mmCIF file of C-alpha atoms in Angstrom:
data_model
loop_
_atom_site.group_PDB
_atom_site.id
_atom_site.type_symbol
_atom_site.label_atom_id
_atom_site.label_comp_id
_atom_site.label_asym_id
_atom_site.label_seq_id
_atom_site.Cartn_x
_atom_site.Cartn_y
_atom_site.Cartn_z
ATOM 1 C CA UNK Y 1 16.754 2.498 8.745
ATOM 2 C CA UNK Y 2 18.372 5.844 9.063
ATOM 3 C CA UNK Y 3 16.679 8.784 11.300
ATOM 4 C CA UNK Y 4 17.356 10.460 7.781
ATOM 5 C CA UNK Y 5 15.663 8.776 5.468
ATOM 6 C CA UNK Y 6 11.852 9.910 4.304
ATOM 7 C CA UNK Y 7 9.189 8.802 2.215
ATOM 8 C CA UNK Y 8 6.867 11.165 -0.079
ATOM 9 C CA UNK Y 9 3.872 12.842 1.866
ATOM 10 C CA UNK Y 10 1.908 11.925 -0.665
ATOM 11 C CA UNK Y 11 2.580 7.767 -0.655
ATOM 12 C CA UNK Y 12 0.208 7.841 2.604
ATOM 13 C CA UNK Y 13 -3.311 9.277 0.426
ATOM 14 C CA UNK Y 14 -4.093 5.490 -0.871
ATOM 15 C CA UNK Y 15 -3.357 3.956 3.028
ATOM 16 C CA UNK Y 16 -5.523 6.834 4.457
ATOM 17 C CA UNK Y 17 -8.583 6.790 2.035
ATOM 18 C CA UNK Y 18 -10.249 4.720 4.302
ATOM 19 C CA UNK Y 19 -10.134 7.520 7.277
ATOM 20 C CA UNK Y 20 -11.133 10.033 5.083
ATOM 21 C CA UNK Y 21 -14.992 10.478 6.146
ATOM 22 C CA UNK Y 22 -13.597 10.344 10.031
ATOM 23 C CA UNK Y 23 -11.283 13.071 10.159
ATOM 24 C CA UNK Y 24 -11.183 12.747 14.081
ATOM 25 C CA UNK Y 25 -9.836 9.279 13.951
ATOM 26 C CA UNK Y 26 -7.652 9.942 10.630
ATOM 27 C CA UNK Y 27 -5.811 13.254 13.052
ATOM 28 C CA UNK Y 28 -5.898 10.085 15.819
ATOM 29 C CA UNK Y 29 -3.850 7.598 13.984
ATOM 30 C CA UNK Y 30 -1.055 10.482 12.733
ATOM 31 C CA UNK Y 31 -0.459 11.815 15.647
ATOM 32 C CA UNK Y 32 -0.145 8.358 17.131
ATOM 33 C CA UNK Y 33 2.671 7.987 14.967
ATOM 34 C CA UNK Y 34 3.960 11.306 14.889
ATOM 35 C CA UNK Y 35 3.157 12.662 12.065
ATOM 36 C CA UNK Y 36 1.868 16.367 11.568
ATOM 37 C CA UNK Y 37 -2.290 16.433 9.982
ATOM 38 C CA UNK Y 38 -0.931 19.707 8.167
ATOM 39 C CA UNK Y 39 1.469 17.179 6.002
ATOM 40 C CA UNK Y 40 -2.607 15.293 4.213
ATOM 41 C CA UNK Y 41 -2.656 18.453 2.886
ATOM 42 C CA UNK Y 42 1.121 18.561 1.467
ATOM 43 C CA UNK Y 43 2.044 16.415 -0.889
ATOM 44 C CA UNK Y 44 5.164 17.137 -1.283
ATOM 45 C CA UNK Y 45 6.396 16.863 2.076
ATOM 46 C CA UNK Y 46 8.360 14.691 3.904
ATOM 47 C CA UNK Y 47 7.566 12.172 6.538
ATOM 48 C CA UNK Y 48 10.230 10.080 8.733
ATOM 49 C CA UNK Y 49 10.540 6.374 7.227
ATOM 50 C CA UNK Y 50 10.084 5.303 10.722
ATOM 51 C CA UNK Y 51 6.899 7.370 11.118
ATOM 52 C CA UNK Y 52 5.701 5.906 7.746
ATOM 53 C CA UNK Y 53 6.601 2.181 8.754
ATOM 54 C CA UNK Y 54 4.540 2.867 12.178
ATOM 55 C CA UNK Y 55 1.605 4.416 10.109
ATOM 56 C CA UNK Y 56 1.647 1.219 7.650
ATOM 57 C CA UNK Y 57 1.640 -1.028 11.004
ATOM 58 C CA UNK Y 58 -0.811 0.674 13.022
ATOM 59 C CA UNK Y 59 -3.382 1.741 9.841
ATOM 60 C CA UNK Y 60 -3.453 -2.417 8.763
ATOM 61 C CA UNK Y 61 -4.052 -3.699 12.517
ATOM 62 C CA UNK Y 62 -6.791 -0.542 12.967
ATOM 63 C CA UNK Y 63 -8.245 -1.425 9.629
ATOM 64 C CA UNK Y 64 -8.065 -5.431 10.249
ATOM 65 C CA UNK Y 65 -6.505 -5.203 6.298
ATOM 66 C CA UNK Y 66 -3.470 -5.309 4.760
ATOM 67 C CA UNK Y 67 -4.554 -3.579 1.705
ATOM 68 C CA UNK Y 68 -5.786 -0.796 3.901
ATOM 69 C CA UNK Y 69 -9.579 -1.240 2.786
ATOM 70 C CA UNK Y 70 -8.856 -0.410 -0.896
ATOM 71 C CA UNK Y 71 -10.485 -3.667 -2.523
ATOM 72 C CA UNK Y 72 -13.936 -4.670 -1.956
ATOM 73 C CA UNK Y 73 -12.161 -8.213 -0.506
ATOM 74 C CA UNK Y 74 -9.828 -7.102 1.626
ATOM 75 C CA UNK Y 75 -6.277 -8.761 2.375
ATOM 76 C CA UNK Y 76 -6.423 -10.648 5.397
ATOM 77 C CA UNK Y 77 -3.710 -9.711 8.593
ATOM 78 C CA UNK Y 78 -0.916 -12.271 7.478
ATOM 79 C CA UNK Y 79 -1.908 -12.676 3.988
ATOM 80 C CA UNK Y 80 1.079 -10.369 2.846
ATOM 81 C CA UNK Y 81 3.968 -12.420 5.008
ATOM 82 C CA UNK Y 82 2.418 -15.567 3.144
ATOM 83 C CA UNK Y 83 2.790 -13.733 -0.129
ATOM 84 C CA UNK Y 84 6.465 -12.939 0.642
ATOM 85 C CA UNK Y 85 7.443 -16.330 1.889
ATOM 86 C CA UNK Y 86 6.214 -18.149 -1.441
ATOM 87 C CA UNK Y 87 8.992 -16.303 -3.220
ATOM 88 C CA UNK Y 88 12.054 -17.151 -1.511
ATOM 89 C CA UNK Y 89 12.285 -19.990 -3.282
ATOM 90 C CA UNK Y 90 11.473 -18.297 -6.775
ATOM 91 C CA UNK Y 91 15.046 -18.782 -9.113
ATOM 92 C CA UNK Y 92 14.807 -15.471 -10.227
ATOM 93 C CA UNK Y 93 13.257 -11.681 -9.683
ATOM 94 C CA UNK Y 94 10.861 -12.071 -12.663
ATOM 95 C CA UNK Y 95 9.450 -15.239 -11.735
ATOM 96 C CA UNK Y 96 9.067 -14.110 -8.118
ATOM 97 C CA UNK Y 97 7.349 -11.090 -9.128
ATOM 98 C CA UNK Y 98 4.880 -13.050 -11.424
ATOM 99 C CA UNK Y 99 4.127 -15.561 -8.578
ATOM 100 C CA UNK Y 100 3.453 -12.327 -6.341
ATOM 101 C CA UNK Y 101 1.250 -10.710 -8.616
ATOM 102 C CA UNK Y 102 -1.046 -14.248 -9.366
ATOM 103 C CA UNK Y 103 -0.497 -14.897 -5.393
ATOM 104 C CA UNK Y 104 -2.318 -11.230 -4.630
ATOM 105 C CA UNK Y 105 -4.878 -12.183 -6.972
ATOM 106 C CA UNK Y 106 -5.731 -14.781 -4.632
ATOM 107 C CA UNK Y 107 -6.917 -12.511 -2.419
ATOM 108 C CA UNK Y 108 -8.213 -9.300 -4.220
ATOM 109 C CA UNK Y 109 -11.215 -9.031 -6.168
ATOM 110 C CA UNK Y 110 -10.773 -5.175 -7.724
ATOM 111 C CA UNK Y 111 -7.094 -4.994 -8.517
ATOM 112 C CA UNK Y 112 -5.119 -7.218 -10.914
ATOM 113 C CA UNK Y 113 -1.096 -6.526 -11.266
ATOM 114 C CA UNK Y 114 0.768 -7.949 -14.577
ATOM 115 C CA UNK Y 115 4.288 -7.678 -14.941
ATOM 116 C CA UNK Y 116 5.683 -7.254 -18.478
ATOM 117 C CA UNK Y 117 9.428 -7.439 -19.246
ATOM 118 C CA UNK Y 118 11.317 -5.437 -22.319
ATOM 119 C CA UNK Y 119 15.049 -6.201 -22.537
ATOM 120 C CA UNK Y 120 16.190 -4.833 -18.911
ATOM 121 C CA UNK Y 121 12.844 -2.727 -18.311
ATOM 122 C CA UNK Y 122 10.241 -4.318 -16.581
ATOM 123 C CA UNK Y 123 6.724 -2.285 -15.721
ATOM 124 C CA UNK Y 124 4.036 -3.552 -13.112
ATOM 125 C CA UNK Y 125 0.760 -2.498 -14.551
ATOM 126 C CA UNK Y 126 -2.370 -2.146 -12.347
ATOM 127 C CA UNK Y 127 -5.989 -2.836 -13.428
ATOM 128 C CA UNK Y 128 -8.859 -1.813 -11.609
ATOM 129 C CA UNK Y 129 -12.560 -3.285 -11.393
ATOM 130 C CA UNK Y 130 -13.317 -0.740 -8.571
ATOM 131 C CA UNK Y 131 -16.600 1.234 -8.441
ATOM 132 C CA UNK Y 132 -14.987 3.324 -6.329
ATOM 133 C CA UNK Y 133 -13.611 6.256 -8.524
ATOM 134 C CA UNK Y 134 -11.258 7.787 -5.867
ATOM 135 C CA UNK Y 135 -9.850 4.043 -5.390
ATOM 136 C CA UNK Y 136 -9.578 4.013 -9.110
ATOM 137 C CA UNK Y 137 -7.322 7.000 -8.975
ATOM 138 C CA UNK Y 138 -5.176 6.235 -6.404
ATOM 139 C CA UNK Y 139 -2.518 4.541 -8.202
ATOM 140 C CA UNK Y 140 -2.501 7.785 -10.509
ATOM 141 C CA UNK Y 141 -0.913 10.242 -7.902
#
């Protein structure tokens, strides 16, 4: 990856919800990374891709979930890796997505992902069985 590119500010709210009511060890685990507190608050910003990557790797071992504690089940450390190497073998994209999607409901008890395909278009649509309304809006930013 370049030292250039960035990812979205706001693309870090559904990985952080879970460090929300511990604001001392939410400031930790940025500035571990390098990333400025000031940008929770900044949606718009910018954060380094490499300081997003570390952030993704250090929030899933701290959290002891790949899914960063957004479903009530959790996604076991490995889990995703699994997911990924089921679909090398997939013959094409849309069947590789559908076996992702039916392999993450495997693991996940409040999310559900379908895949529908229109000509060229294809959409990934979430559902949510959360009783968690912030977790239920999360996917809405």
């Amino acid at each position: 990856m370049r030292e250039t590119d960035s990812v979205a500010a706001y693309f870090m709210y559904p990985m952080l919800h879970a460090l929300r009511d511990n604001p001392e060890q939410l400031e930790s685990v940025l500035k571990q990374v390098g990333i400025d507190p000031a940008l929770i608050d900044q949606p718009k910003a910018r954060v380094s891709a490499k300081a997003f990557s570390a952030l993704w790797l250090l929030l899933i071992r701290e959290l002891d979930d790949e899914f960063f504690r957004m479903d009530s089940h959790g996604l076991p450390l490995g889990s995703f890796a699994l997911i990924c190497r089921a679909l090398i073998q997939e013959p094409t994209l849309e069947k590789a997505m559908r076996r992702c999607l039916a392999n993450f409901a495997l693991f996940l008890k409040d999310f559900r992902g379908t895949l529908g395909v229109h000509g060229q278009h294809a959409v990934i649509s979430l559902q949510t069985r959360t009783q968690n309304d912030e977790l239920g809006q999360l996917g809405k930013l």
